[in-house]
Coordinates of C-alpha atoms in Angstrom, one line a residue:
Chain A
M1 CA 0.0 0.0 0.0
T2 CA 1.3 3.4 -0.9
P3 CA -0.7 6.4 0.3
S4 CA -1.3 9.3 -2.2
N5 CA 0.3 12.6 -1.4
S6 CA -2.9 13.9 0.2
Q7 CA -3.2 10.8 2.3
L8 CA 0.4 11.1 3.4
A9 CA -0.3 14.7 4.4
T10 CA -3.1 13.5 6.6
I11 CA -0.9 10.8 8.1
K12 CA 1.7 13.4 8.8
T13 CA -0.8 15.7 10.5
V14 CA -2.1 12.9 12.7
L15 CA 1.5 11.8 13.6
F16 CA 2.4 15.4 14.4
A17 CA -0.5 15.6 16.8
L18 CA 0.4 12.3 18.4
C19 CA 4.0 13.4 18.9
L20 CA 2.7 16.4 20.8
I21 CA 0.7 14.3 23.3
P22 CA 3.5 13.8 25.8
A23 CA 4.2 17.5 25.9
F24 CA 0.5 18.2 26.3
L25 CA 0.1 15.7 29.2
L26 CA 3.2 17.1 30.9
W27 CA 1.8 20.6 30.6
R28 CA -1.6 19.5 31.9
S29 CA 0.0 17.8 34.9
F30 CA 2.0 21.0 35.6
E31 CA -1.2 23.1 35.4
M32 CA -3.0 20.7 37.7
D33 CA -0.1 20.6 40.1
S34 CA 0.1 16.8 39.9
L35 CA 3.8 16.5 39.2
G36 CA 4.5 15.4 42.7
A37 CA 6.7 17.0 45.4
N38 CA 9.6 17.8 43.1
P39 CA 8.0 19.1 39.8
I40 CA 11.3 20.2 38.3
E41 CA 12.8 16.8 38.7
A42 CA 9.6 15.3 37.2
I43 CA 9.8 17.6 34.1
T44 CA 13.5 16.8 33.6
R45 CA 12.8 13.1 33.8
N46 CA 9.8 13.1 31.6
T47 CA 11.4 15.2 28.8
G48 CA 14.5 13.1 29.0
E49 CA 12.6 9.8 28.7
W50 CA 10.7 11.1 25.7
T51 CA 13.9 12.2 24.0
L52 CA 15.2 8.6 24.3
R53 CA 11.8 7.2 23.2
F54 CA 11.7 9.3 20.1
L55 CA 15.3 8.4 19.2
L56 CA 14.3 4.7 19.4
I57 CA 11.1 5.3 17.4
T58 CA 13.1 7.1 14.7
L59 CA 15.4 4.1 14.6
C60 CA 12.4 1.8 14.1
V61 CA 11.5 3.4 10.7
T62 CA 14.0 1.6 8.6
P63 CA 13.3 -1.8 10.0
L64 CA 9.6 -1.2 9.6
R65 CA 10.1 -0.2 6.0
K66 CA 12.2 -3.2 5.3
Y67 CA 10.0 -5.8 6.9
S68 CA 6.6 -4.3 5.9
G69 CA 7.5 -3.1 2.5
W70 CA 5.9 0.3 3.2
H71 CA 8.5 2.4 1.7
W72 CA 6.6 5.6 2.4
V73 CA 7.1 5.4 6.1
V74 CA 10.6 6.7 5.6
R75 CA 8.9 10.0 4.8
L76 CA 7.8 10.2 8.4
R77 CA 11.3 9.8 9.8
R78 CA 12.3 13.5 9.6
M79 CA 9.4 14.5 11.8
L80 CA 10.2 11.8 14.4
G81 CA 13.8 12.8 14.5
L82 CA 13.0 16.4 14.9
F83 CA 10.6 15.6 17.8
A84 CA 13.5 13.7 19.5
F85 CA 15.5 16.9 19.2
A86 CA 12.6 19.0 20.4
Y87 CA 12.1 16.9 23.5
G88 CA 15.9 16.9 24.0
A89 CA 16.1 20.6 23.7
A90 CA 13.2 20.9 26.3
H91 CA 15.2 18.5 28.5
L92 CA 18.3 20.6 28.3
S93 CA 16.4 23.8 28.8
T94 CA 14.8 22.4 32.0
Y95 CA 18.2 21.5 33.3
L96 CA 19.8 24.9 32.4
W97 CA 16.9 27.1 33.5
L98 CA 14.7 25.4 36.1
D99 CA 17.3 23.2 37.7
Q100 CA 20.5 25.3 37.5
F101 CA 18.9 28.7 37.0
F102 CA 21.6 29.6 34.4
D103 CA 24.4 29.2 37.0
W104 CA 26.9 28.8 34.2
Q105 CA 29.8 28.0 36.6
A106 CA 27.9 25.2 38.2
I107 CA 26.7 24.0 34.8
A108 CA 30.2 24.0 33.3
K109 CA 31.4 22.0 36.3
D110 CA 28.6 19.6 36.0
I111 CA 29.3 19.0 32.3
L112 CA 33.0 18.5 32.9
K113 CA 32.9 16.5 36.2
R114 CA 29.8 14.4 36.1
P115 CA 30.1 11.7 33.5
F116 CA 26.3 11.2 33.1
I117 CA 25.9 14.9 32.3
T118 CA 28.9 14.8 30.0
V119 CA 27.5 12.1 27.8
G120 CA 24.0 13.5 27.9
F121 CA 25.2 16.9 26.9
A122 CA 27.4 15.4 24.2
A123 CA 24.3 13.5 22.8
L124 CA 22.4 16.8 22.5
V125 CA 25.3 18.6 20.9
L126 CA 25.6 15.8 18.4
M127 CA 21.9 16.0 17.7
T128 CA 22.0 19.7 16.7
P129 CA 23.7 19.4 13.3
L130 CA 21.3 16.6 12.5
A131 CA 18.3 18.8 13.3
L132 CA 19.8 21.7 11.4
T133 CA 20.2 19.6 8.3
S134 CA 16.7 18.1 8.4
S135 CA 15.5 19.8 5.2
N136 CA 15.4 19.0 1.5
F137 CA 17.7 22.0 1.0
A138 CA 20.3 20.6 3.3
I139 CA 20.1 17.2 1.6
R140 CA 20.6 18.8 -1.8
K141 CA 23.4 21.0 -0.5
L142 CA 25.3 18.2 1.2
G143 CA 24.6 15.4 -1.3
G144 CA 22.7 12.3 -0.3
R145 CA 25.8 10.3 0.6
R146 CA 27.3 12.9 2.9
W147 CA 23.9 13.7 4.4
Q148 CA 23.4 10.0 5.2
S149 CA 26.8 9.5 6.8
L150 CA 26.1 12.6 8.9
H151 CA 22.7 11.3 10.0
R152 CA 24.2 8.0 11.0
A153 CA 25.3 9.9 14.1
I154 CA 21.9 8.9 15.5
Y155 CA 23.5 5.6 16.4
P156 CA 26.1 7.0 18.8
I157 CA 23.6 9.6 19.9
A158 CA 21.1 6.9 21.0
M159 CA 23.9 5.0 22.7
L160 CA 25.0 8.1 24.6
G161 CA 21.4 8.6 25.6
C162 CA 21.2 5.1 27.1
I163 CA 24.5 5.5 28.9
H164 CA 23.3 8.9 30.3
F165 CA 20.2 7.2 31.7
W166 CA 22.2 4.2 33.0
W167 CA 24.7 6.4 34.8
L168 CA 22.2 8.7 36.4
V169 CA 20.2 6.1 38.3
K170 CA 21.4 5.3 41.7
K171 CA 20.9 1.6 41.8
D172 CA 17.8 0.2 40.0
V173 CA 18.9 0.0 36.4
T174 CA 15.7 -1.8 35.2
E175 CA 14.5 1.1 33.0
P176 CA 17.7 2.1 31.4
L177 CA 18.2 -1.6 30.7
I178 CA 14.9 -1.8 28.8
Y179 CA 15.9 1.1 26.6
S180 CA 19.4 -0.3 26.1
V181 CA 18.0 -3.7 25.0
I182 CA 15.7 -2.1 22.5
L183 CA 18.5 0.0 21.1
A184 CA 20.8 -3.1 20.9
V185 CA 18.1 -4.9 18.9
L186 CA 17.7 -1.9 16.5
L187 CA 21.4 -1.5 16.0
G188 CA 21.9 -5.3 15.9
L189 CA 19.5 -5.5 13.0
R190 CA 21.5 -3.0 11.0
A191 CA 24.7 -4.8 11.7
W192 CA 23.0 -8.0 10.6
W193 CA 21.9 -6.4 7.3
R194 CA 25.4 -5.3 6.7
E195 CA 26.7 -8.8 7.3
L196 CA 24.1 -10.2 4.9
E197 CA 25.2 -7.6 2.3
R198 CA 28.8 -8.4 2.8
R199 CA 28.2 -12.1 2.3
K200 CA 26.2 -11.4 -0.8
Q201 CA 29.0 -9.4 -2.2
L202 CA 31.6 -12.1 -1.3
A203 CA 29.4 -14.6 -3.0
G204 CA 29.7 -12.5 -6.0
S205 CA 26.1 -12.2 -6.7
Y206 CA 26.6 -8.6 -7.9
L207 CA 29.2 -9.7 -10.4
Q208 CA 26.5 -11.1 -12.6
Q209 CA 24.9 -7.8 -12.9
P210 CA 26.5 -6.0 -15.8
R211 CA 25.7 -2.5 -14.6
F212 CA 28.4 -2.8 -11.9
E213 CA 30.9 -3.7 -14.6
G214 CA 32.4 -6.4 -12.5
K215 CA 33.4 -4.1 -9.6
V216 CA 32.5 -4.8 -6.1
I217 CA 31.1 -1.8 -4.4
K218 CA 32.3 -1.6 -0.8
I219 CA 29.6 -0.6 1.5
F220 CA 31.2 -1.3 4.8
A221 CA 33.5 0.7 6.9
K222 CA 36.2 2.6 5.0
Chain B
Q1 CA -3.3 8.7 65.0
S2 CA -2.1 11.4 67.3
L3 CA 0.9 10.7 69.6
G4 CA -0.5 13.0 72.3
P5 CA 1.3 15.9 74.0
L6 CA 4.9 16.4 72.9
I7 CA 7.8 18.2 74.4
K8 CA 9.1 21.0 72.3
S9 CA 12.8 20.8 71.8
P10 CA 15.4 23.6 71.7
L11 CA 17.1 21.6 69.0
S12 CA 14.2 22.3 66.6
I13 CA 14.7 24.8 63.8
G14 CA 12.3 27.6 62.9
E15 CA 12.3 27.3 59.1
S16 CA 9.0 26.7 57.4
Q17 CA 8.0 23.0 57.3
T18 CA 7.6 20.9 54.2
P19 CA 4.0 20.1 53.7
Y20 CA 2.8 16.7 55.0
K21 CA 1.8 15.6 51.6
A22 CA 5.3 16.1 50.2
V23 CA 6.9 14.4 53.2
T24 CA 4.7 11.4 52.7
T25 CA 4.6 11.0 48.9
Y26 CA 8.3 11.7 48.0
N27 CA 10.3 9.0 49.6
N28 CA 13.4 6.9 49.1
F29 CA 12.5 3.5 50.7
Y30 CA 13.8 1.0 48.2
E31 CA 12.2 -2.0 50.0
L32 CA 8.9 -0.6 48.9
G33 CA 9.9 0.5 45.4
T34 CA 12.6 2.6 43.7
D35 CA 10.5 5.5 42.4
K36 CA 9.8 8.3 44.8
E37 CA 6.0 7.7 44.6
D38 CA 6.3 3.9 45.1
P39 CA 6.6 3.7 48.9
A40 CA 3.4 5.6 49.5
Q41 CA 1.6 3.3 47.1
N42 CA 3.0 0.1 48.5
T43 CA 2.4 0.6 52.2
H44 CA 0.4 -2.6 52.4
R45 CA 3.6 -4.5 52.0
L46 CA 4.9 -3.6 55.5
K47 CA 2.9 -4.3 58.7
P48 CA 4.2 -2.0 61.4
A49 CA 2.3 -3.7 64.2
P50 CA 3.0 -5.8 66.1
W51 CA 6.7 -4.8 66.1
T52 CA 9.7 -5.4 68.3
L53 CA 13.2 -3.9 68.3
R54 CA 16.2 -5.9 69.5
I55 CA 19.2 -4.2 71.1
E56 CA 22.1 -6.6 70.9
G57 CA 25.8 -7.1 70.5
L58 CA 28.2 -5.5 73.0
V59 CA 25.7 -4.5 75.6
N60 CA 25.3 -5.6 79.2
K61 CA 21.5 -5.7 78.9
P62 CA 20.5 -7.1 75.5
Q63 CA 16.8 -6.9 75.1
T64 CA 13.8 -6.9 72.8
I65 CA 11.4 -4.1 73.3
G66 CA 7.9 -3.7 71.8
I67 CA 7.0 -0.5 70.0
E68 CA 4.4 0.4 72.8
Q69 CA 7.2 0.1 75.3
L70 CA 9.5 2.3 73.2
L71 CA 6.8 5.0 73.0
K72 CA 6.7 5.1 76.8
L73 CA 10.4 4.9 77.5
V74 CA 10.9 8.6 77.8
P75 CA 8.5 11.5 77.0
L76 CA 8.2 12.0 73.2
E77 CA 9.7 15.1 71.8
E78 CA 9.0 17.1 68.6
R79 CA 12.2 17.7 66.7
I80 CA 11.9 19.9 63.6
Y81 CA 14.9 19.1 61.5
R82 CA 16.3 19.7 58.1
M83 CA 16.6 16.6 56.0
R84 CA 19.1 16.7 53.2
C85 CA 19.1 13.9 50.6
V86 CA 22.3 12.9 48.9
E87 CA 20.4 13.5 45.6
G88 CA 20.4 17.3 46.2
W89 CA 17.0 18.0 47.6
S90 CA 15.9 18.8 51.1
M91 CA 12.9 19.1 53.4
V92 CA 12.1 20.4 56.9
I93 CA 10.3 17.7 58.9
P94 CA 8.7 17.9 62.3
W95 CA 9.7 14.5 63.6
V96 CA 8.4 12.9 66.8
G97 CA 10.9 10.8 68.6
I98 CA 13.2 9.9 71.5
P99 CA 16.9 10.5 71.8
L100 CA 18.8 7.4 70.7
A101 CA 21.1 8.0 73.7
S102 CA 18.3 7.2 76.1
L103 CA 17.7 3.8 74.5
L104 CA 21.4 3.0 74.4
K105 CA 21.6 3.8 78.1
L106 CA 18.9 1.3 78.8
A107 CA 20.9 -1.4 77.1
D108 CA 24.2 -0.4 78.8
P109 CA 26.9 -0.6 76.1
Q110 CA 30.1 -2.3 77.1
G111 CA 33.4 -0.5 77.1
S112 CA 34.5 -2.2 74.0
A113 CA 31.6 -1.0 71.9
K114 CA 32.7 1.7 69.4
Y115 CA 30.0 1.5 66.7
V116 CA 26.3 1.1 66.4
E117 CA 24.7 -0.8 63.5
F118 CA 21.0 -0.3 62.5
I119 CA 19.2 -3.1 60.7
S120 CA 16.0 -2.6 58.8
H121 CA 13.1 -4.9 58.4
Y122 CA 13.1 -7.0 55.2
D123 CA 10.5 -9.5 54.0
K124 CA 11.5 -11.1 50.8
A125 CA 7.9 -12.3 50.2
T126 CA 6.5 -8.8 49.9
M127 CA 9.4 -6.3 49.3
T128 CA 11.4 -5.3 46.3
R129 CA 14.1 -7.8 45.4
G130 CA 17.6 -7.5 44.3
V131 CA 18.3 -3.7 44.4
L132 CA 20.4 -3.6 47.5
D133 CA 22.0 -6.2 49.6
W134 CA 19.0 -6.7 52.0
P135 CA 18.3 -6.2 54.8
Y136 CA 19.2 -2.5 54.6
N137 CA 21.7 -1.5 57.3
E138 CA 23.4 1.6 58.4
G139 CA 25.9 2.6 61.1
L140 CA 27.2 5.3 63.3
R141 CA 30.1 5.8 65.6
L142 CA 29.0 5.5 69.2
D143 CA 29.6 9.2 69.9
E144 CA 27.5 10.1 66.9
A145 CA 24.8 7.8 68.1
R146 CA 24.9 9.4 71.5
N147 CA 24.8 13.0 70.1
P148 CA 21.7 14.8 71.4
L149 CA 20.6 15.4 67.8
T150 CA 20.3 11.7 67.0
I151 CA 16.9 10.4 67.5
L152 CA 14.7 7.4 66.8
A153 CA 11.7 8.8 65.1
V154 CA 8.3 7.2 65.8
G155 CA 6.1 10.0 64.2
L156 CA 5.9 13.1 62.2
Y157 CA 3.5 16.1 62.3
G158 CA 2.4 14.9 65.7
E159 CA 1.1 11.6 64.4
V160 CA 2.3 8.0 64.2
L161 CA 5.0 7.5 61.5
P162 CA 3.5 6.6 58.1
V163 CA 4.8 3.3 56.6
Q164 CA 6.5 5.1 53.7
N165 CA 8.6 7.2 56.2
G166 CA 9.9 4.1 57.9
A167 CA 7.2 3.0 60.4
P168 CA 7.1 2.2 63.2
V169 CA 10.6 3.4 64.2
R170 CA 13.5 4.8 62.2
L171 CA 16.8 6.6 62.7
V172 CA 17.1 10.3 62.1
V173 CA 20.6 11.9 62.0
P174 CA 20.0 15.4 60.7
W175 CA 23.6 16.4 59.9
K176 CA 24.1 13.4 57.6
Y177 CA 22.6 12.6 54.2
G178 CA 19.1 11.0 54.4
F179 CA 20.2 7.5 53.5
K180 CA 21.9 7.2 56.9
G181 CA 18.4 7.3 58.5
A182 CA 17.6 3.5 58.3
K183 CA 13.9 2.9 58.3
S184 CA 11.6 0.3 59.9
L185 CA 14.3 -0.8 62.4
V186 CA 14.3 -4.3 63.8
A187 CA 17.7 -4.4 65.5
I188 CA 20.3 -2.0 66.9
R189 CA 23.7 -3.8 67.4
L190 CA 26.7 -2.5 69.3
L191 CA 30.0 -3.4 67.7
E192 CA 33.7 -2.9 68.2
K193 CA 34.5 -2.6 64.5
Q194 CA 33.0 -0.2 61.9
P195 CA 30.2 -2.1 60.0
S196 CA 29.8 -1.9 56.3
T197 CA 26.5 -0.4 55.2
A198 CA 24.0 -1.2 52.5
W199 CA 25.0 1.8 50.3
M200 CA 28.7 1.3 50.9
K201 CA 28.3 -2.2 49.6
A202 CA 26.4 -0.9 46.6
G203 CA 28.8 1.9 45.6
P204 CA 31.9 2.2 47.8
S205 CA 33.3 5.1 45.8
E206 CA 30.0 7.0 46.1
Y207 CA 28.7 6.3 49.6
G208 CA 31.0 6.4 52.6
F209 CA 30.4 5.5 56.2
Y210 CA 30.2 9.1 57.5
A211 CA 28.0 10.7 54.8
N212 CA 28.1 14.0 56.6
V213 CA 26.3 16.8 54.7
N214 CA 29.2 18.7 53.2
P215 CA 28.9 21.3 50.4
E216 CA 32.7 21.0 49.7
V217 CA 32.8 17.3 49.1
D218 CA 31.0 16.4 45.9
H219 CA 29.3 13.1 45.2
P220 CA 30.7 11.7 42.0
R221 CA 27.4 12.2 40.3
W222 CA 26.0 15.3 42.0
S223 CA 27.5 18.5 43.2
Q224 CA 26.6 18.9 46.8
A225 CA 27.1 22.7 46.9
T226 CA 23.4 23.5 46.5
E227 CA 20.1 21.8 47.1
R228 CA 16.5 22.3 46.2
R229 CA 14.3 22.6 49.2
I230 CA 11.1 20.8 48.2
G231 CA 8.4 23.4 47.4
E232 CA 11.0 26.1 46.5
F233 CA 11.8 27.2 42.9
T234 CA 15.4 28.3 43.2
K235 CA 18.2 26.3 44.8
R236 CA 19.7 27.2 48.1
K237 CA 23.3 26.8 49.3
T238 CA 23.9 23.6 51.3
L239 CA 25.2 24.3 54.8
M240 CA 28.1 22.5 56.4
F241 CA 26.8 19.6 58.4
N242 CA 23.4 20.6 57.1
G243 CA 23.5 23.6 59.4
Y244 CA 24.3 21.6 62.6
A245 CA 28.0 22.4 62.7
D246 CA 27.8 24.0 66.1
Q247 CA 26.5 20.7 67.6
V248 CA 28.5 18.2 65.7
A249 CA 31.7 19.6 64.1
S250 CA 33.8 18.9 67.2
M251 CA 33.2 15.2 66.7
Y252 CA 35.2 15.3 63.5
S253 CA 38.1 17.7 64.4
G254 CA 41.3 16.6 62.9
M255 CA 39.6 14.3 60.4
D256 CA 40.0 14.7 56.7
L257 CA 36.4 14.9 55.6
R258 CA 37.3 14.2 52.0
R259 CA 38.8 10.9 52.9
Y260 CA 36.1 10.1 55.5
F261 CA 33.2 11.1 53.3

């Protein structure tokens, strides 16, 4: 099934509204004063978890396309990735503003001295160029190949996100473990596809295809 | 359930008290769950009555006392104390309790006793498994245990201690980080050697035996220079020994507090 352009526009609109639900629920809890005794901590935690969830959802797009054959889902990926960035930006702003109140000295010390903040901050810094190049213009400007290798940074970003969560919990690592296992599966799938592709190349199946003129195209690490 | 008339203590502070709701819904009590809201939701997992507390180890009069007895041992006092969590938040809580020193006196510690270990209740059938090395335990040096500020709390806000706050009896040591205040105590043991504690076993580089509130000694994951008083928007500066330096600093004179963190 491939939706028409107008159907896809509808799907995008619905998805956009769905992606806003966590923000809406958080805002409503804040208005109703039901965020518990430490609302700032609750907001920080909530926006952080949604950042990680959106990163994982974004990473689900390619496997979904591959296994369902719905090639059009890839056209939803940009929005999902940008929502990951938006929740991440909200997470960082909560920390900078509500938690630290722009005490830059304390913030700099935190980033340098607390490993969990170092990796979380690094993840957000790495997300920024990805968000900035999420436009057709940027893809044209960079060229598809360069754009793609830049956007593969989502793999280390998601790993840093999981490490950030893992290192911040005091003792009970159940939740970060769940996110890490999902990420491991999503990244493991990609590694497996590469392995299949490598075997296919080694088996020479491409050689029979004249348009490659007998050359093997390397697609793994340079 | 009211605990009746209470003696006001000169050791209480005058700062505004954290609302009852926050004190009883924002708790670290891992036996009842690891999220702050969990303990208040899982109170059915711990039955605070009937309850007995053993005093054992290097004492001349080892004994087991019931909670009713404990409530009548000495007149109950209200102690309004700051409570500073190692995670960087704080509260002001009107505890009801008795000085730990009066209970220790009853058991008559032997001359060789140098440390006091506190052991919490743990029921593996109903409580969280596998987070810490259960049962939860904590420890103090004997002089710290005898300090007038150290109490066994049996209530807060004039009422019987809620389960999520460590019913029916818990330790409160206001100049130390909150995790030192072992909850739902079943035994107090006098020892010659310093005991290891639940958090020391879980993270020896992060949690020390002393755990005195100290804005100059950072936790590896949190700066301890400031804290958020629950209910306040901006952070406040953390005070040395949580503001109790006058009463406790002398116990640590000559000690390197970075080393003995």
